[in-house]
Amino acid sequence: MRTERHVARKQVGIRDVAAAAGVSVTTVSHVLNDTPHTRTSEQTRQRVREAAADLGYKPNRLARGLRTQASGMVGLITEEIATTPHAGRIIQGAQEAAAQRGLTLAIINSDLNPDPDIDPQLLRALTDRQADGFIYATVYHDEVVVPPEMHTSPAVLIGARDGDGDVPSVIPDEKAGAVAVVDMLRAAGHTRIAFAASSVDVPATRGRVAGYRERLASEGIPTERLIVESPTESEAAGGYAAAMALLNDGTPIDERPTALFCYNDRMAMGAYRAAAELGLSVPRDLSIVGFDDQAPIPYSLYPELTTVALPHYEMGAWAVETLAALVDGKGEHRLLGAHPTLLACPIVHRGSVASPVTAS
Amino acid sequence: MRTERHVARKQVGIRDVAAAAGVSVTTVSHVLNDTPHTRTSEQTRQRVREAAADLGYKPNRLARGLRTQASGMVGLITEEIATTPHAGRIIQGAQEAAAQRGLTLAIINSDLNPDPDIDPQLLRALTDRQADGFIYATVYHDEVVVPPEMHTSPAVLIGARDGDGDVPSVIPDEKAGAVAVVDMLRAAGHTRIAFAASSVDVPATRGRVAGYRERLASEGIPTERLIVESPTESEAAGGYAAAMALLNDGTPIDERPTALFCYNDRMAMGAYRAAAELGLSVPRDLSIVGFDDQAPIPYSLYPELTTVALPHYEMGAWAVETLAALVDGKGEHRLLGAHPTLLACPIVHRGSVASPVTAS
DNA sequence: CTGAAAGCGCTTACAG
DNA sequence: CTGAAAGCGCTTACAG
């Protein structure tokens, strides 16, 4: 008399429903799936539905998938999810969009890939399970070269474009985000806006400085002396050093920057410390803006950090929506593949920006 | 002449391999799966394997699953993955353990559930796909009541125990972690060790204070005046306030705490700020220890924060390993269900702890 | 309008 | 030792 808790009690199948309703399995399938061009009397439909409910019938998606050649599953491969701060939001966005469409999301975690070639082996578990499509999410490459499977099946890239210009992709519009920050700071009355830049070469780095530099340049404001790169990584210590270099370089106090735009929130943390050591009050003496909206930094700082959010959730959702459209044969994905879709990075206003006290 | 990139080119099946190798599909299945008690001549095996490789044969897991009644898929349901800091590590641990066993991990995200009843609807997508087992991860409840499916199928809980004492579960050993911190601080020579407690009632809260309090009590050190609760949430501002209350309450300087153990890293951030404002240098004048090892706080602080890591990755891995054992019929899960498995929370030594300067 | 039957791609008793 | 055949639970032309 062993415990048999995990022995499934004869799963009820479509045949059982048919028997209970006194119709054929064909009919059951039609009414339960609302197959178009199939007219079944309302009375029969009723009977079928009741029988299904009574028996607690749940269609076996494996069987259906085998028959229809569509698993209803999409695979998300993400590089080193743990190290990329908000990867969770990508997964969440993808999962919720998938659920809305009756799709199930399978996750594959990959090691951080130093070169831009995607390992075809990663797709293996997914292709074996007949995934309807693939999403590959990376954060360290501008361009990536995708394995053949991703060319022959619906696929989508997050955070990098396809080198062949074939697979659709989505990336954050870092540059526009930086431009918006400059505009916001200008509107608050700042003219001397410094930038604490990153020294590591990832896609985000270039877009952010570019937005900052070009926007200021377009208003005739020279930025050479206002940009300093972190001497180390883009962490708090680097932000501290950059801020120190910027604010404590011997220039007269009334020529110092009144606003400091940091490459990311972690560097902004260091900038806060530098400001404190220099006796500068944020935001009165110095406005500080970050980038990433990386929890829990922005609301752990005092005052809370005004920063720019990355559209992780939105990219995840965009990915499965685009995938679903490709699977359905809609959407001219070739066109999509040529240029990455840019998603907005909205400013999150908190307490670290104010108008400069020194009126010009 | 429409583009037909997504039209699969006649997927090669087991039948094709059989034909190419000149054997039956039975034989192909046996050699490819290494079916025990089946002796096939080495020569035949060779031929089969070559044919499979040549044709690029990939078994269809859907078909196999249908036949064997085992999908090879496990489902992970996580409550509000985005808000729980390191949920990504749970997913990673689960995914990697799954991959090692040839299992695929499907993810379902759920809203934060205010009450302890798990919504059976969440399992729907998973049961329809014949998931071999379920993992439910929560962080806000001590106990949870699981739906019937999780009683009749292999299932496992992360972060909470089953109210019925039936489903195996795993939780961090918060208390032991806190005890270890006290021991470490005592070994460094501290006697006046304060605790900045959390005011929010989650499982973690109780274990951490308990460990702190009991350990000190066991050494005859009274802790009443050394514990102060955050007046607000367990964020930086609360840590700041608690630290201020602890360090700036008018007690003579040589009676002040020399070490401050914070409920979590976020509160520790606030404690750093309080220390700075009081002119206390960390760790010389005050040692600070956090809890959670929540990126990027510990290495964003100066000096870097010594803290306690949560075994997220390990819990994820434990979950699928346990699940796999249950699926295989091994493991007396009833016994497992009675008491949660505790996983160690290791101290991560960084720069915020030193021996007190004021020798006793 | 409805149903019998084939078949999706596998695995696995069972017979030879 | 090897293979023919049934069957997992569905969907879907096709015939009635």
Short mmCIF file of C-alpha atoms in Angstrom, two decimals, chain A residues 77-317:
data_model
loop_
_atom_site.label_atom_id
_atom_site.label_comp_id
_atom_site.label_asym_id
_atom_site.label_seq_id
_atom_site.Cartn_x
_atom_site.Cartn_y
_atom_site.Cartn_z
CA ILE A 77 17.50 33.16 -24.19
CA THR A 78 19.16 35.69 -21.97
CA GLU A 79 22.82 36.24 -21.43
CA GLU A 80 23.81 36.08 -17.81
CA ILE A 81 20.49 37.26 -16.52
CA ALA A 82 21.86 37.67 -13.05
CA THR A 83 24.43 40.27 -13.93
CA THR A 84 22.24 42.48 -16.01
CA PRO A 85 20.37 44.49 -13.45
CA HIS A 86 16.82 44.56 -14.68
CA ALA A 87 16.69 41.41 -16.76
CA GLY A 88 13.80 40.42 -14.58
CA ARG A 89 11.74 43.14 -16.18
CA ILE A 90 12.50 41.81 -19.63
CA ILE A 91 11.31 38.40 -18.57
CA GLN A 92 8.25 39.86 -16.96
CA GLY A 93 7.35 41.88 -20.03
CA ALA A 94 7.84 38.88 -22.26
CA GLN A 95 5.95 36.54 -19.99
CA GLU A 96 2.93 38.77 -19.62
CA ALA A 97 2.70 39.45 -23.33
CA ALA A 98 3.03 35.72 -23.94
CA ALA A 99 0.33 34.83 -21.44
CA GLN A 100 -2.03 37.28 -23.12
CA ARG A 101 -1.65 35.34 -26.33
CA GLY A 102 -1.89 31.93 -24.77
CA LEU A 103 1.80 31.35 -25.29
CA THR A 104 4.15 29.90 -22.71
CA LEU A 105 7.58 31.32 -22.14
CA ALA A 106 10.56 29.02 -21.74
CA ILE A 107 13.77 30.49 -20.39
CA ILE A 108 17.32 29.59 -21.24
CA ASN A 109 20.13 31.27 -19.39
CA SER A 110 23.43 31.64 -21.12
CA ASP A 111 26.84 32.60 -19.91
CA LEU A 112 28.01 36.03 -20.83
CA ASN A 113 29.22 35.68 -24.37
CA PRO A 114 32.40 37.61 -25.09
CA ASP A 115 32.08 37.35 -28.83
CA PRO A 116 29.12 38.31 -30.92
CA ASP A 117 28.34 34.86 -32.23
CA ILE A 118 25.30 33.26 -30.68
CA ASP A 119 25.92 29.65 -29.73
CA PRO A 120 23.51 27.48 -31.72
CA GLN A 121 23.57 24.89 -28.93
CA LEU A 122 21.54 27.23 -26.77
CA LEU A 123 18.62 26.84 -29.11
CA ARG A 124 18.72 23.08 -28.92
CA ALA A 125 16.32 22.58 -26.01
CA LEU A 126 13.98 25.04 -27.66
CA THR A 127 14.03 23.59 -31.15
CA ASP A 128 13.62 20.08 -29.79
CA ARG A 129 10.50 21.29 -28.07
CA GLN A 130 9.28 22.84 -31.29
CA ALA A 131 9.34 26.40 -29.99
CA ASP A 132 7.36 28.67 -32.25
CA GLY A 133 9.96 31.38 -31.99
CA PHE A 134 13.10 32.63 -30.28
CA ILE A 135 14.06 35.74 -28.42
CA TYR A 136 17.69 36.43 -27.73
CA ALA A 137 18.50 39.12 -25.19
CA THR A 138 21.96 40.55 -24.79
CA VAL A 139 23.33 43.75 -23.41
CA TYR A 140 26.95 43.74 -24.35
CA HIS A 141 27.01 43.87 -28.08
CA ASP A 142 25.90 46.31 -30.72
CA GLU A 143 25.68 43.60 -33.27
CA VAL A 144 25.33 39.90 -32.96
CA VAL A 145 25.52 37.11 -35.48
CA VAL A 146 22.64 34.73 -35.20
CA PRO A 147 22.65 31.00 -35.89
CA PRO A 148 20.76 29.60 -38.88
CA GLU A 149 17.79 28.51 -36.77
CA MET A 150 17.06 32.12 -35.99
CA HIS A 151 17.00 32.91 -39.67
CA THR A 152 14.66 30.14 -40.61
CA SER A 153 12.30 30.43 -37.66
CA PRO A 154 10.64 33.52 -36.26
CA ALA A 155 13.18 35.26 -34.08
CA VAL A 156 13.77 38.59 -32.44
CA LEU A 157 16.72 40.28 -30.76
CA ILE A 158 16.71 42.42 -27.63
CA GLY A 159 19.53 44.84 -26.99
CA ALA A 160 21.51 44.24 -30.15
CA ARG A 161 20.97 44.32 -33.87
CA ASP A 162 21.43 41.47 -36.28
CA GLY A 163 24.64 41.79 -38.25
CA ASP A 164 22.86 40.49 -41.31
CA GLY A 165 20.08 43.00 -40.94
CA ASP A 166 17.61 40.20 -41.11
CA VAL A 167 16.28 39.53 -37.64
CA PRO A 168 14.11 42.23 -36.08
CA SER A 169 15.54 43.87 -32.99
CA VAL A 170 14.71 46.34 -30.28
CA ILE A 171 17.01 48.56 -28.26
CA PRO A 172 16.60 51.45 -25.83
CA ASP A 173 16.82 54.90 -27.34
CA GLU A 174 19.69 55.95 -25.11
CA LYS A 175 20.53 58.96 -27.17
CA ALA A 176 17.06 60.46 -27.07
CA GLY A 177 17.04 59.86 -23.34
CA ALA A 178 20.24 61.84 -22.93
CA VAL A 179 18.91 64.62 -25.13
CA ALA A 180 15.81 64.81 -22.97
CA VAL A 181 17.94 65.15 -19.85
CA VAL A 182 19.90 68.01 -21.33
CA ASP A 183 16.68 69.73 -22.38
CA MET A 184 15.21 69.29 -18.94
CA LEU A 185 18.33 70.70 -17.31
CA ARG A 186 18.41 73.62 -19.74
CA ALA A 187 14.77 74.33 -19.05
CA ALA A 188 15.59 74.44 -15.34
CA GLY A 189 18.09 77.15 -16.12
CA HIS A 190 21.38 75.26 -16.21
CA THR A 191 24.08 76.23 -18.67
CA ARG A 192 27.12 74.53 -17.20
CA ILE A 193 26.09 70.92 -17.47
CA ALA A 194 28.85 68.38 -16.95
CA PHE A 195 28.88 64.73 -17.94
CA ALA A 196 30.53 61.93 -15.99
CA ALA A 197 31.21 59.45 -18.75
CA SER A 198 31.79 55.74 -18.77
CA SER A 199 35.07 54.29 -19.84
CA VAL A 200 33.71 50.91 -20.76
CA ASP A 201 32.73 50.34 -24.32
CA VAL A 202 29.19 49.02 -24.37
CA PRO A 203 26.41 50.17 -26.67
CA ALA A 204 24.85 52.33 -23.98
CA THR A 205 28.03 54.32 -23.52
CA ARG A 206 28.11 55.86 -26.95
CA GLY A 207 24.44 56.79 -27.20
CA ARG A 208 24.40 58.60 -23.92
CA VAL A 209 27.43 60.82 -24.46
CA ALA A 210 26.37 61.44 -28.03
CA GLY A 211 22.97 62.69 -26.96
CA TYR A 212 24.54 64.90 -24.34
CA ARG A 213 27.25 66.28 -26.58
CA GLU A 214 25.20 66.85 -29.69
CA ARG A 215 22.38 68.54 -27.89
CA LEU A 216 24.65 70.97 -26.15
CA ALA A 217 26.61 71.54 -29.33
CA SER A 218 23.44 72.33 -31.20
CA GLU A 219 22.91 75.15 -28.76
CA GLY A 220 26.42 76.39 -29.24
CA ILE A 221 27.65 75.23 -25.85
CA PRO A 222 31.13 73.69 -25.95
CA THR A 223 31.47 70.53 -23.91
CA GLU A 224 35.15 69.64 -24.09
CA ARG A 225 35.96 70.65 -20.54
CA LEU A 226 32.67 69.38 -19.21
CA ILE A 227 33.12 65.72 -19.96
CA VAL A 228 35.28 63.54 -17.83
CA GLU A 229 35.52 59.86 -18.09
CA SER A 230 35.50 57.56 -15.14
CA PRO A 231 39.08 56.47 -14.47
CA THR A 232 37.90 52.98 -13.59
CA GLU A 233 34.68 51.10 -14.18
CA SER A 234 31.28 52.69 -14.26
CA GLU A 235 30.75 52.12 -10.58
CA ALA A 236 30.36 54.44 -7.63
CA ALA A 237 34.09 54.87 -7.21
CA GLY A 238 34.44 55.96 -10.81
CA GLY A 239 31.59 58.43 -10.42
CA TYR A 240 33.21 59.81 -7.33
CA ALA A 241 36.51 60.33 -9.11
CA ALA A 242 34.90 61.87 -12.17
CA ALA A 243 32.79 64.21 -10.08
CA MET A 244 35.83 65.25 -8.09
CA ALA A 245 37.76 66.01 -11.23
CA LEU A 246 34.88 68.03 -12.54
CA LEU A 247 34.01 69.99 -9.43
CA ASN A 248 37.31 70.37 -7.70
CA ASP A 249 39.68 71.35 -10.48
CA GLY A 250 40.43 74.81 -9.25
CA THR A 251 38.01 76.73 -11.43
CA PRO A 252 36.30 79.61 -9.66
CA ILE A 253 33.18 78.59 -7.85
CA ASP A 254 30.91 80.60 -10.08
CA GLU A 255 32.23 78.84 -13.15
CA ARG A 256 31.74 75.38 -11.84
CA PRO A 257 29.13 73.12 -13.37
CA THR A 258 25.74 73.51 -11.74
CA ALA A 259 24.47 70.20 -13.01
CA LEU A 260 26.09 66.82 -13.37
CA PHE A 261 24.70 64.19 -15.69
CA CYS A 262 26.10 60.77 -14.87
CA TYR A 263 26.46 57.85 -17.24
CA ASN A 264 24.55 55.65 -14.83
CA ASP A 265 23.02 55.52 -11.38
CA ARG A 266 25.97 53.75 -9.85
CA MET A 267 28.28 56.56 -10.89
CA ALA A 268 25.70 59.03 -9.61
CA MET A 269 26.02 57.43 -6.18
CA GLY A 270 29.69 58.31 -6.20
CA ALA A 271 28.86 61.81 -7.37
CA TYR A 272 26.63 62.29 -4.33
CA ARG A 273 29.53 61.37 -2.11
CA ALA A 274 31.85 63.76 -3.90
CA ALA A 275 29.30 66.53 -3.55
CA ALA A 276 28.95 65.85 0.15
CA GLU A 277 32.69 65.96 0.66
CA LEU A 278 32.93 69.23 -1.21
CA GLY A 279 30.19 70.70 0.90
CA LEU A 280 27.84 70.91 -2.06
CA SER A 281 24.19 70.37 -1.31
CA VAL A 282 22.14 68.39 -3.82
CA PRO A 283 20.19 69.77 -5.60
CA ARG A 284 20.70 73.33 -4.34
CA ASP A 285 24.36 73.63 -5.25
CA LEU A 286 24.47 70.83 -7.74
CA SER A 287 21.80 69.01 -9.68
CA ILE A 288 22.57 65.38 -10.39
CA VAL A 289 20.93 63.10 -12.95
CA GLY A 290 21.58 59.40 -13.42
CA PHE A 291 20.63 56.80 -16.00
CA ASP A 292 19.20 53.26 -15.70
CA ASP A 293 16.74 53.76 -12.85
CA GLN A 294 18.49 50.84 -11.24
CA ALA A 295 16.71 49.73 -8.09
CA PRO A 296 17.29 50.41 -5.32
CA ILE A 297 19.75 53.22 -5.94
CA PRO A 298 17.46 56.07 -6.93
CA TYR A 299 15.32 55.91 -3.82
CA SER A 300 18.18 54.97 -1.55
CA LEU A 301 19.94 58.24 -2.18
CA TYR A 302 19.11 61.47 -0.42
CA PRO A 303 17.58 63.34 -2.07
CA GLU A 304 16.15 60.67 -4.33
CA LEU A 305 17.81 60.53 -7.70
CA THR A 306 16.25 61.89 -10.86
CA THR A 307 17.22 59.47 -13.58
CA VAL A 308 16.29 57.87 -16.88
CA ALA A 309 14.49 54.54 -17.01
CA LEU A 310 15.33 51.77 -19.42
CA PRO A 311 12.38 50.16 -21.22
CA HIS A 312 13.16 46.60 -20.16
CA TYR A 313 9.58 45.57 -19.62
CA GLU A 314 8.56 47.15 -22.90
CA MET A 315 11.35 45.45 -24.82
CA GLY A 316 10.31 42.09 -23.45
CA ALA A 317 6.72 42.70 -24.44
#
